mmCIF file of C-alpha atoms in Angstrom:
data_model
loop_
_atom_site.group_PDB
_atom_site.id
_atom_site.type_symbol
_atom_site.label_atom_id
_atom_site.label_comp_id
_atom_site.label_asym_id
_atom_site.label_seq_id
_atom_site.Cartn_x
_atom_site.Cartn_y
_atom_site.Cartn_z
ATOM 1 C CA MET A 1200 0.000 0.000 0.000
ATOM 2 C CA LYS A 1201 3.059 2.229 0.468
ATOM 3 C CA ARG A 1202 3.651 2.048 -3.284
ATOM 4 C CA VAL A 1203 0.029 2.872 -4.055
ATOM 5 C CA LYS A 1204 0.221 5.937 -1.818
ATOM 6 C CA LEU A 1205 3.541 6.996 -3.347
ATOM 7 C CA CYS A 1206 2.116 6.592 -6.853
ATOM 8 C CA SER A 1207 -1.008 8.558 -5.926
ATOM 9 C CA VAL A 1208 1.226 11.393 -4.711
ATOM 10 C CA ILE A 1209 3.375 11.252 -7.879
ATOM 11 C CA LEU A 1210 0.238 11.235 -10.028
ATOM 12 C CA MET A 1211 -1.134 14.256 -8.196
ATOM 13 C CA ILE A 1212 2.195 16.075 -8.697
ATOM 14 C CA LEU A 1213 2.140 15.172 -12.397
ATOM 15 C CA ILE A 1214 -1.412 16.472 -12.740
ATOM 16 C CA ILE A 1215 -0.384 19.731 -11.065
ATOM 17 C CA ILE A 1216 2.730 20.006 -13.275
ATOM 18 C CA THR A 1217 0.866 19.324 -16.519
ATOM 19 C CA ILE A 1218 -2.039 21.639 -15.729
ATOM 20 C CA GLY A 1219 0.388 24.262 -14.424
ATOM 21 C CA THR A 1220 2.458 24.002 -17.609
ATOM 22 C CA LEU A 1221 -0.665 24.367 -19.720
ATOM 23 C CA PHE A 1222 -1.668 27.553 -17.912
ATOM 24 C CA MET A 1223 1.888 28.899 -18.134
ATOM 25 C CA ILE A 1224 1.994 28.243 -21.886
ATOM 26 C CA ARG A 1225 -1.349 29.974 -22.380
ATOM 27 C CA LYS A 1226 -0.287 32.919 -20.206
ATOM 28 C CA LYS A 1227 3.060 33.350 -21.951
ATOM 29 C CA CYS A 1228 1.463 33.006 -25.388
ATOM 30 C CA THR A 1229 -1.145 35.639 -24.493
ATOM 31 C CA GLU A 1230 1.603 37.964 -23.265
ATOM 32 C CA LEU A 1231 3.537 37.523 -26.527
ATOM 33 C CA LYS A 1232 0.361 37.897 -28.629
ATOM 34 C CA ASP A 1233 -0.499 41.145 -26.821
ATOM 35 C CA LEU A 1234 2.981 42.519 -27.505
ATOM 36 C CA ALA A 1235 2.795 41.479 -31.166
ATOM 37 C CA GLY A 1236 -0.688 43.044 -31.433
ATOM 38 C CA GLN A 1237 0.495 46.308 -29.876
ATOM 39 C CA THR A 1238 3.522 46.386 -32.213
ATOM 40 C CA LEU A 1239 1.200 45.861 -35.166
ATOM 41 C CA ILE A 1240 -1.168 48.682 -34.114
ATOM 42 C CA LEU A 1241 1.761 51.051 -33.499
ATOM 43 C CA TYR A 1242 3.293 50.254 -36.883
ATOM 44 C CA GLU A 1243 -0.042 50.649 -38.668
ATOM 45 C CA ASN A 1244 -0.432 54.054 -36.960
ATOM 46 C CA LYS A 1245 3.032 54.978 -38.385
ATOM 47 C CA ASN A 1246 4.478 55.209 -34.872
ATOM 48 C CA THR A 1247 7.710 53.482 -35.884
ATOM 49 C CA GLU A 1248 9.736 54.516 -32.855
ATOM 50 C CA GLU A 1249 7.221 53.086 -30.373
ATOM 51 C CA ALA A 1250 6.746 50.040 -32.595
ATOM 52 C CA LEU A 1251 10.496 49.432 -32.442
ATOM 53 C CA LYS A 1252 10.439 49.637 -28.655
ATOM 54 C CA LYS A 1253 7.557 47.153 -28.542
ATOM 55 C CA ALA A 1254 9.385 44.864 -30.985
ATOM 56 C CA GLU A 1255 12.441 44.997 -28.719
ATOM 57 C CA GLU A 1256 10.225 44.188 -25.731
ATOM 58 C CA LEU A 1257 8.709 41.318 -27.721
ATOM 59 C CA ASN A 1258 12.202 40.017 -28.470
ATOM 60 C CA GLN A 1259 13.254 40.185 -24.829
ATOM 61 C CA THR A 1260 10.038 38.540 -23.616
ATOM 62 C CA TRP A 1261 10.495 35.728 -26.136
ATOM 63 C CA ASP A 1262 14.116 35.231 -25.042
ATOM 64 C CA LYS A 1263 12.953 35.124 -21.427
ATOM 65 C CA HIS A 1264 10.288 32.491 -22.131
ATOM 66 C CA TYR A 1265 12.195 30.477 -24.729
ATOM 67 C CA LYS A 1266 13.755 28.015 -22.239
ATOM 68 C CA PHE A 1267 10.360 27.299 -20.716
ATOM 69 C CA PHE A 1268 8.816 26.638 -24.144
ATOM 70 C CA HIS A 1269 11.834 24.532 -25.103
ATOM 71 C CA CYS A 1270 11.240 22.239 -22.102
ATOM 72 C CA SER A 1271 7.503 21.935 -22.494
ATOM 73 C CA VAL A 1272 6.656 22.042 -26.209
ATOM 74 C CA LYS A 1273 7.925 20.010 -29.158
ATOM 75 C CA ASN A 1274 10.771 22.142 -30.481
ATOM 76 C CA ASP A 1275 9.776 22.220 -34.153
ATOM 77 C CA LYS A 1276 6.676 24.190 -33.125
ATOM 78 C CA LEU A 1277 9.005 26.955 -31.930
ATOM 79 C CA TYR A 1278 11.191 27.343 -35.014
ATOM 80 C CA ASN A 1279 8.650 29.413 -36.994
ATOM 81 C CA ILE A 1280 7.909 31.687 -34.031
ATOM 82 C CA ASN A 1281 11.607 32.147 -33.424
ATOM 83 C CA SER A 1282 12.374 33.157 -37.010
ATOM 84 C CA GLU A 1283 9.332 35.476 -37.237
ATOM 85 C CA ILE A 1284 10.274 37.327 -34.039
ATOM 86 C CA ALA A 1285 13.841 37.726 -35.318
ATOM 87 C CA LYS A 1286 12.558 39.365 -38.543
ATOM 88 C CA ILE A 1287 10.239 41.953 -36.962
ATOM 89 C CA LYS A 1288 12.784 44.499 -35.710
ATOM 90 C CA PRO A 1289 14.790 44.786 -38.937
ATOM 91 C CA LEU A 1290 11.565 45.033 -40.974
ATOM 92 C CA ILE A 1291 10.277 47.920 -38.810
ATOM 93 C CA GLU A 1292 13.643 49.662 -39.052
ATOM 94 C CA ASN A 1293 13.452 49.414 -42.843
ATOM 95 C CA ASN A 1294 9.799 50.491 -42.845
ATOM 96 C CA ASP A 1295 9.003 47.340 -44.746
ATOM 97 C CA ASP A 1296 5.253 46.605 -44.775
ATOM 98 C CA GLN A 1297 6.022 42.922 -44.784
ATOM 99 C CA VAL A 1298 6.178 43.352 -41.004
ATOM 100 C CA ILE A 1299 2.354 43.439 -40.963
ATOM 101 C CA SER A 1300 2.079 39.967 -42.442
ATOM 102 C CA GLU A 1301 4.927 38.726 -40.231
ATOM 103 C CA LEU A 1302 3.198 40.029 -37.094
ATOM 104 C CA ASN A 1303 -0.136 38.556 -38.171
ATOM 105 C CA SER A 1304 1.575 35.276 -38.867
ATOM 106 C CA LEU A 1305 3.296 35.421 -35.447
ATOM 107 C CA ILE A 1306 -0.039 36.025 -33.691
ATOM 108 C CA TYR A 1307 -1.511 33.087 -35.600
ATOM 109 C CA GLU A 1308 1.458 30.828 -34.680
ATOM 110 C CA LEU A 1309 1.198 31.759 -30.984
ATOM 111 C CA ASP A 1310 -2.536 31.178 -31.072
ATOM 112 C CA PHE A 1311 -1.966 27.829 -32.741
ATOM 113 C CA LEU A 1312 0.672 26.850 -30.158
ATOM 114 C CA SER A 1313 -1.581 27.788 -27.251
ATOM 115 C CA ASN A 1314 -4.605 26.007 -28.763
ATOM 116 C CA ASN A 1315 -2.573 22.929 -29.611
ATOM 117 C CA GLU A 1316 -1.512 22.495 -26.004
ATOM 118 C CA THR A 1317 -5.048 22.952 -24.690
ATOM 119 C CA PRO A 1318 -6.834 19.611 -24.519
ATOM 120 C CA HIS A 1319 -9.765 19.565 -26.913
ATOM 121 C CA ILE A 1320 -11.622 16.545 -28.158
ATOM 122 C CA TYR A 1321 -10.120 17.023 -31.629
ATOM 123 C CA ASN A 1322 -6.495 17.067 -30.500
ATOM 124 C CA ILE A 1323 -6.970 14.283 -27.965
ATOM 125 C CA ILE A 1324 -8.538 11.969 -30.525
ATOM 126 C CA MET B 869 25.071 13.317 -29.815
ATOM 127 C CA VAL B 870 25.843 14.404 -26.250
ATOM 128 C CA ILE B 871 22.157 15.229 -25.771
ATOM 129 C CA VAL B 872 21.178 11.728 -26.899
ATOM 130 C CA PHE B 873 23.747 10.233 -24.527
ATOM 131 C CA ILE B 874 22.501 12.240 -21.529
ATOM 132 C CA ARG B 875 18.893 11.506 -22.420
ATOM 133 C CA ALA B 876 19.594 7.783 -22.653
ATOM 134 C CA ILE B 877 21.159 7.817 -19.161
ATOM 135 C CA ILE B 878 18.277 9.796 -17.663
ATOM 136 C CA LEU B 879 15.620 7.624 -19.288
ATOM 137 C CA TYR B 880 17.469 4.459 -18.263
ATOM 138 C CA SER B 881 17.415 5.638 -14.637
ATOM 139 C CA MET B 882 13.769 6.569 -15.053
ATOM 140 C CA ILE B 883 12.815 3.106 -16.304
ATOM 141 C CA ILE B 884 14.761 1.391 -13.526
ATOM 142 C CA PHE B 885 12.868 3.571 -11.052
ATOM 143 C CA ALA B 886 9.592 2.816 -12.809
ATOM 144 C CA VAL B 887 10.163 -0.952 -12.800
ATOM 145 C CA ARG B 888 11.221 -0.863 -9.129
ATOM 146 C CA LEU B 889 8.095 1.119 -8.368
ATOM 147 C CA MET B 890 5.996 -1.576 -9.997
ATOM 148 C CA GLY B 891 7.569 -4.206 -7.727
ATOM 149 C CA LYS B 892 8.980 -7.682 -8.197
ATOM 150 C CA LYS B 893 5.761 -9.029 -9.670
ATOM 151 C CA GLN B 894 6.559 -7.097 -12.823
ATOM 152 C CA LEU B 895 9.799 -8.984 -13.274
ATOM 153 C CA GLY B 896 8.133 -12.397 -13.194
ATOM 154 C CA GLN B 897 4.899 -13.332 -14.868
ATOM 155 C CA LEU B 898 3.031 -10.490 -16.434
ATOM 156 C CA GLN B 899 -0.610 -9.726 -15.869
ATOM 157 C CA PRO B 900 -2.359 -8.285 -18.939
ATOM 158 C CA SER B 901 -2.192 -4.702 -17.641
ATOM 159 C CA GLU B 902 1.484 -5.095 -16.750
ATOM 160 C CA LEU B 903 2.291 -6.422 -20.199
ATOM 161 C CA VAL B 904 0.620 -3.380 -21.736
ATOM 162 C CA ILE B 905 2.606 -1.071 -19.468
ATOM 163 C CA THR B 906 5.869 -2.838 -20.268
ATOM 164 C CA ILE B 907 5.310 -2.507 -24.011
ATOM 165 C CA LEU B 908 4.215 1.118 -23.756
ATOM 166 C CA VAL B 909 6.998 2.194 -21.417
ATOM 167 C CA SER B 910 9.708 0.634 -23.580
ATOM 168 C CA ASN B 911 8.222 2.310 -26.642
ATOM 169 C CA ILE B 912 7.751 5.742 -25.089
ATOM 170 C CA ALA B 913 11.239 5.749 -23.595
ATOM 171 C CA THR B 914 12.878 5.458 -26.998
ATOM 172 C CA LEU B 915 11.060 8.461 -28.489
ATOM 173 C CA PRO B 916 12.883 11.323 -26.681
ATOM 174 C CA ILE B 917 16.175 9.443 -27.067
ATOM 175 C CA GLU B 918 15.819 9.282 -30.845
ATOM 176 C CA ASP B 919 14.116 12.609 -31.413
ATOM 177 C CA THR B 920 15.981 15.484 -29.776
ATOM 178 C CA SER B 921 13.231 17.940 -30.770
ATOM 179 C CA LEU B 922 11.020 16.232 -28.174
ATOM 180 C CA PRO B 923 11.444 17.610 -24.641
ATOM 181 C CA MET B 924 12.506 14.968 -22.102
ATOM 182 C CA LEU B 925 9.335 15.686 -20.153
ATOM 183 C CA MET B 926 7.378 14.215 -23.067
ATOM 184 C CA GLY B 927 9.015 10.889 -22.205
ATOM 185 C CA ILE B 928 9.162 11.163 -18.445
ATOM 186 C CA ILE B 929 5.573 12.297 -17.850
ATOM 187 C CA PRO B 930 3.827 9.499 -19.789
ATOM 188 C CA ILE B 931 6.107 6.829 -18.278
ATOM 189 C CA LEU B 932 5.394 8.026 -14.746
ATOM 190 C CA VAL B 933 1.682 8.395 -15.468
ATOM 191 C CA LEU B 934 1.441 4.853 -16.860
ATOM 192 C CA VAL B 935 3.388 3.302 -14.001
ATOM 193 C CA CYS B 936 1.489 5.223 -11.327
ATOM 194 C CA LEU B 937 -1.835 4.283 -12.894
ATOM 195 C CA ASP B 938 -0.788 0.650 -13.004
ATOM 196 C CA VAL B 939 0.249 0.628 -9.348
ATOM 197 C CA ILE B 940 -2.929 2.452 -8.280
ATOM 198 C CA MET B 941 -4.991 0.061 -10.384
ATOM 199 C CA SER B 942 -3.313 -2.974 -8.785
ATOM 200 C CA GLY B 943 -4.017 -1.426 -5.359
ATOM 201 C CA ALA B 944 -7.651 -0.930 -6.317
ATOM 202 C CA THR B 945 -7.977 -4.492 -7.610
ATOM 203 C CA LEU B 946 -6.878 -5.739 -4.188
ATOM 204 C CA LYS B 947 -9.875 -4.003 -2.690
ATOM 205 C CA TRP B 948 -12.477 -4.575 -5.379
ATOM 206 C CA HIS B 949 -12.844 -8.128 -6.607
ATOM 207 C CA LYS B 950 -15.005 -7.145 -9.579
ATOM 208 C CA LEU B 951 -12.393 -4.690 -10.807
ATOM 209 C CA ARG B 952 -9.772 -7.436 -10.582
ATOM 210 C CA ARG B 953 -11.970 -9.631 -12.761
ATOM 211 C CA ILE B 954 -12.259 -6.832 -15.324
ATOM 212 C CA VAL B 955 -8.570 -5.934 -15.373
ATOM 213 C CA SER B 956 -6.904 -9.328 -14.958
ATOM 214 C CA GLY B 957 -9.643 -11.741 -16.004
ATOM 215 C CA SER B 958 -10.243 -14.971 -14.115
ATOM 216 C CA PRO B 959 -8.656 -18.431 -14.205
ATOM 217 C CA LYS B 960 -10.397 -20.857 -16.577
ATOM 218 C CA ILE B 961 -10.634 -24.621 -16.242
ATOM 219 C CA ILE B 962 -9.444 -26.181 -19.473
ATOM 220 C CA ILE B 963 -9.129 -29.860 -18.512
ATOM 221 C CA LYS B 964 -11.364 -31.632 -16.033
ATOM 222 C CA ASP B 965 -11.089 -35.310 -15.207
ATOM 223 C CA GLY B 966 -8.879 -35.931 -18.242
ATOM 224 C CA LYS B 967 -11.315 -34.271 -20.661
ATOM 225 C CA ILE B 968 -10.445 -31.099 -22.536
ATOM 226 C CA ASP B 969 -13.072 -28.357 -22.531
ATOM 227 C CA GLN B 970 -12.975 -27.565 -26.233
ATOM 228 C CA ASN B 971 -15.346 -24.640 -25.924
ATOM 229 C CA GLN B 972 -13.067 -23.019 -23.353
ATOM 230 C CA MET B 973 -10.090 -23.715 -25.621
ATOM 231 C CA ARG B 974 -11.853 -21.912 -28.461
ATOM 232 C CA ILE B 975 -12.730 -18.960 -26.205
ATOM 233 C CA LEU B 976 -9.150 -18.711 -24.934
ATOM 234 C CA ARG B 977 -7.742 -19.327 -28.438
ATOM 235 C CA PHE B 978 -5.515 -22.080 -27.089
ATOM 236 C CA THR B 979 -4.253 -24.743 -29.467
ATOM 237 C CA ILE B 980 -3.742 -28.361 -28.513
ATOM 238 C CA ASP B 981 -0.002 -27.692 -28.931
ATOM 239 C CA ASP B 982 -0.139 -24.981 -26.246
ATOM 240 C CA ILE B 983 -1.771 -27.397 -23.819
ATOM 241 C CA MET B 984 0.530 -30.294 -24.639
ATOM 242 C CA GLU B 985 3.576 -28.061 -24.264
ATOM 243 C CA SER B 986 2.461 -27.044 -20.793
ATOM 244 C CA LEU B 987 1.679 -30.641 -19.820
ATOM 245 C CA HIS B 988 5.126 -31.726 -20.987
ATOM 246 C CA SER B 989 6.689 -29.177 -18.647
ATOM 247 C CA TYR B 990 4.923 -31.082 -15.802
ATOM 248 C CA ASN B 991 6.307 -34.340 -17.247
ATOM 249 C CA ILE B 992 2.832 -35.372 -18.351
ATOM 250 C CA PHE B 993 2.461 -36.853 -21.826
ATOM 251 C CA ASP B 994 -1.046 -38.277 -21.565
ATOM 252 C CA ILE B 995 -4.019 -35.970 -21.014
ATOM 253 C CA SER B 996 -5.916 -38.733 -19.232
ATOM 254 C CA GLU B 997 -3.423 -38.364 -16.337
ATOM 255 C CA VAL B 998 -4.724 -34.850 -15.671
ATOM 256 C CA GLN B 999 -7.431 -34.401 -13.074
ATOM 257 C CA PHE B 1000 -7.617 -30.667 -13.423
ATOM 258 C CA ALA B 1001 -5.850 -28.003 -15.514
ATOM 259 C CA VAL B 1002 -6.408 -24.285 -15.118
ATOM 260 C CA VAL B 1003 -5.352 -21.436 -17.385
ATOM 261 C CA GLU B 1004 -4.206 -18.732 -14.967
ATOM 262 C CA THR B 1005 -4.723 -15.016 -15.590
ATOM 263 C CA THR B 1006 -1.071 -14.796 -16.656
ATOM 264 C CA GLY B 1007 -1.759 -17.337 -19.429
ATOM 265 C CA GLN B 1008 0.206 -20.073 -17.654
ATOM 266 C CA ILE B 1009 -1.401 -23.513 -17.325
ATOM 267 C CA SER B 1010 -1.402 -25.068 -13.853
ATOM 268 C CA VAL B 1011 -1.946 -28.820 -13.703
ATOM 269 C CA TYR B 1012 -3.189 -31.129 -10.955
ATOM 270 C CA GLN B 1013 -2.501 -34.793 -11.671
ATOM 271 C CA LYS B 1014 -4.900 -37.637 -10.921
ATOM 272 C CA PHE B 1015 -4.133 -39.262 -7.585
ATOM 273 C CA ARG B 1016 -2.905 -42.539 -9.048
ATOM 274 C CA TYR B 1017 -0.320 -40.735 -11.186
ATOM 275 C CA GLN B 1018 1.008 -38.449 -8.466
ATOM 276 C CA ASN B 1019 4.454 -39.027 -6.985
ATOM 277 C CA VAL B 1020 4.531 -40.665 -3.607
ATOM 278 C CA THR B 1021 5.415 -38.184 -0.878
ATOM 279 C CA ASN B 1022 7.495 -38.761 2.246
ATOM 280 C CA GLU B 1023 4.379 -38.194 4.295
ATOM 281 C CA GLN B 1024 2.498 -40.951 2.428
ATOM 282 C CA MET B 1025 5.468 -43.259 2.959
ATOM 283 C CA ASP B 1026 5.470 -42.261 6.617
ATOM 284 C CA PHE B 1027 9.116 -41.178 6.559
ATOM 285 C CA ASN B 1028 9.613 -39.044 9.614
ATOM 286 C CA LYS B 1029 12.516 -36.640 9.697
ATOM 287 C CA SER B 1030 12.650 -33.241 11.326
ATOM 288 C CA GLU B 1031 12.350 -30.303 8.931
ATOM 289 C CA GLN B 1032 15.670 -28.664 8.132
ATOM 290 C CA ASP B 1033 16.783 -25.634 6.125
ATOM 291 C CA PRO B 1034 18.960 -26.256 3.088
ATOM 292 C CA PRO B 1035 22.710 -25.505 3.295
ATOM 293 C CA TYR B 1036 23.684 -21.828 3.359
ATOM 294 C CA VAL B 1037 26.463 -20.259 1.281
ATOM 295 C CA VAL B 1038 28.986 -19.104 3.903
ATOM 296 C CA ILE B 1039 31.953 -18.194 1.669
ATOM 297 C CA ASP B 1040 31.353 -16.876 -1.801
ATOM 298 C CA ASP B 1041 34.523 -16.423 -3.860
ATOM 299 C CA GLY B 1042 36.737 -15.765 -0.834
ATOM 300 C CA VAL B 1043 34.267 -13.544 1.010
ATOM 301 C CA ILE B 1044 32.496 -14.577 4.212
ATOM 302 C CA ILE B 1045 28.761 -13.837 4.135
ATOM 303 C CA ASN B 1046 27.771 -12.559 7.561
ATOM 304 C CA ASP B 1047 24.010 -13.016 6.999
ATOM 305 C CA SER B 1048 24.576 -16.759 6.569
ATOM 306 C CA LEU B 1049 26.630 -16.887 9.781
ATOM 307 C CA ASP B 1050 23.744 -15.217 11.633
ATOM 308 C CA CYS B 1051 21.194 -17.646 10.179
ATOM 309 C CA LEU B 1052 23.321 -20.665 11.096
ATOM 310 C CA GLY B 1053 24.288 -19.307 14.522
ATOM 311 C CA ILE B 1054 28.015 -19.759 13.858
ATOM 312 C CA ASN B 1055 30.907 -17.305 13.938
ATOM 313 C CA GLU B 1056 33.889 -16.475 11.748
ATOM 314 C CA GLU B 1057 36.263 -18.361 14.071
ATOM 315 C CA TRP B 1058 34.398 -21.624 13.463
ATOM 316 C CA VAL B 1059 34.538 -21.025 9.699
ATOM 317 C CA LYS B 1060 38.274 -20.204 9.787
ATOM 318 C CA LYS B 1061 38.920 -23.268 11.915
ATOM 319 C CA ILE B 1062 37.315 -25.732 9.483
ATOM 320 C CA ILE B 1063 39.094 -24.082 6.582
ATOM 321 C CA LYS B 1064 42.421 -24.243 8.386
ATOM 322 C CA GLU B 1065 41.850 -27.964 8.956
ATOM 323 C CA LYS B 1066 41.874 -28.327 5.156
ATOM 324 C CA GLY B 1067 45.075 -26.264 4.958
ATOM 325 C CA LEU B 1068 43.338 -23.307 3.306
ATOM 326 C CA GLU B 1069 42.696 -19.619 3.940
ATOM 327 C CA VAL B 1070 39.379 -17.804 3.460
ATOM 328 C CA LYS B 1071 40.561 -16.089 0.289
ATOM 329 C CA GLU B 1072 41.482 -19.476 -1.226
ATOM 330 C CA VAL B 1073 37.935 -20.838 -0.869
ATOM 331 C CA PHE B 1074 35.643 -20.517 -3.878
ATOM 332 C CA LEU B 1075 32.538 -21.868 -2.149
ATOM 333 C CA LEU B 1076 31.719 -23.032 1.339
ATOM 334 C CA THR B 1077 28.250 -24.261 2.172
ATOM 335 C CA VAL B 1078 27.190 -25.211 5.685
ATOM 336 C CA SER B 1079 23.957 -26.959 6.619
ATOM 337 C CA PRO B 1080 22.183 -26.304 9.935
ATOM 338 C CA ASP B 1081 23.518 -29.622 11.287
ATOM 339 C CA ARG B 1082 27.061 -28.211 10.668
ATOM 340 C CA LYS B 1083 27.820 -30.448 7.683
ATOM 341 C CA TYR B 1084 29.907 -28.508 5.229
ATOM 342 C CA LYS B 1085 31.315 -28.641 1.743
ATOM 343 C CA ILE B 1086 34.391 -26.721 0.610
ATOM 344 C CA ILE B 1087 35.289 -25.977 -3.017
ATOM 345 C CA GLU B 1088 38.796 -24.602 -3.426
ATOM 346 C CA LYS B 1089 39.538 -21.777 -5.886
ATOM 347 C CA ASP B 1090 41.089 -22.896 -9.138
ATOM 348 C CA LYS B 1091 44.528 -21.293 -8.848
ATOM 349 C CA THR B 1092 45.238 -21.697 -12.552
ATOM 350 C CA LEU B 1093 42.436 -19.201 -13.374
ATOM 351 C CA SER B 1094 43.755 -16.256 -11.342
#
């Protein structure tokens, strides 16, 4: 019965870890999506300087969260996000409108990542 | 490559822990649920080793979840008989009074070769010698022979001798085993004395067994092998 109790405790810890990780992923994705959204609005309003600051903030936030994502999500899901975030700053600096599609694509990727980790019937089955 | 190496070591330790957690039963005959776990765990463990894009947690979490569920399930089956029936099934009688239950054989998908093979392991070559054969939940066949074919026991022959433990290994490859000394109620001096009588030292003894009535057998180390 000692083993059963030990396993029950481990299972509870695993449940807490997995649910905790899910919430962390969603929270971090929302944070990154908000930053990408704000950068997009600022760029569309021709506020390049502020957009650059937001892009820098987005970069730093991504760098901060990257290790967490690396440990909890299949890495190939992160490659696209990584390359899109790296492109944003130079595109804003060059006033290249391609940044709009890159930011939209980044928001979509983050949304996709967050949704993919959330258990739904379709991704469980 | 280094990542794969480290992952292999971590997952190896994980599986050892998982198997230890499941207990000794896992290492012997497998119940259906344990077989499933064994197959799944071995399969899941290889994934993060091969694919470095998969986080280690993707291997560790499912292994721990499967093992914990299995242990909890086995704990629950101890309490609830019906659950045990569902998870492990129940033993089935396949031979009764020398007659094979063909319907049961068909249900269990056992061939006559499977049954004969099991009977041969009990040194039985004629089904009519079998009083009773049961297919256990592990898939093993247990056989009870008819009385007239059973070996005569000491009790039936009325041989009376006091019960005695088998001989203990006291020296294993030149090393005295203290647990055996405790069980036999002897000390190192007694062991050294009997070895000295043979003109040997402890380190020269390959095997020494001593029975509870102090009978002993010494096998000397083969000096040509050292």
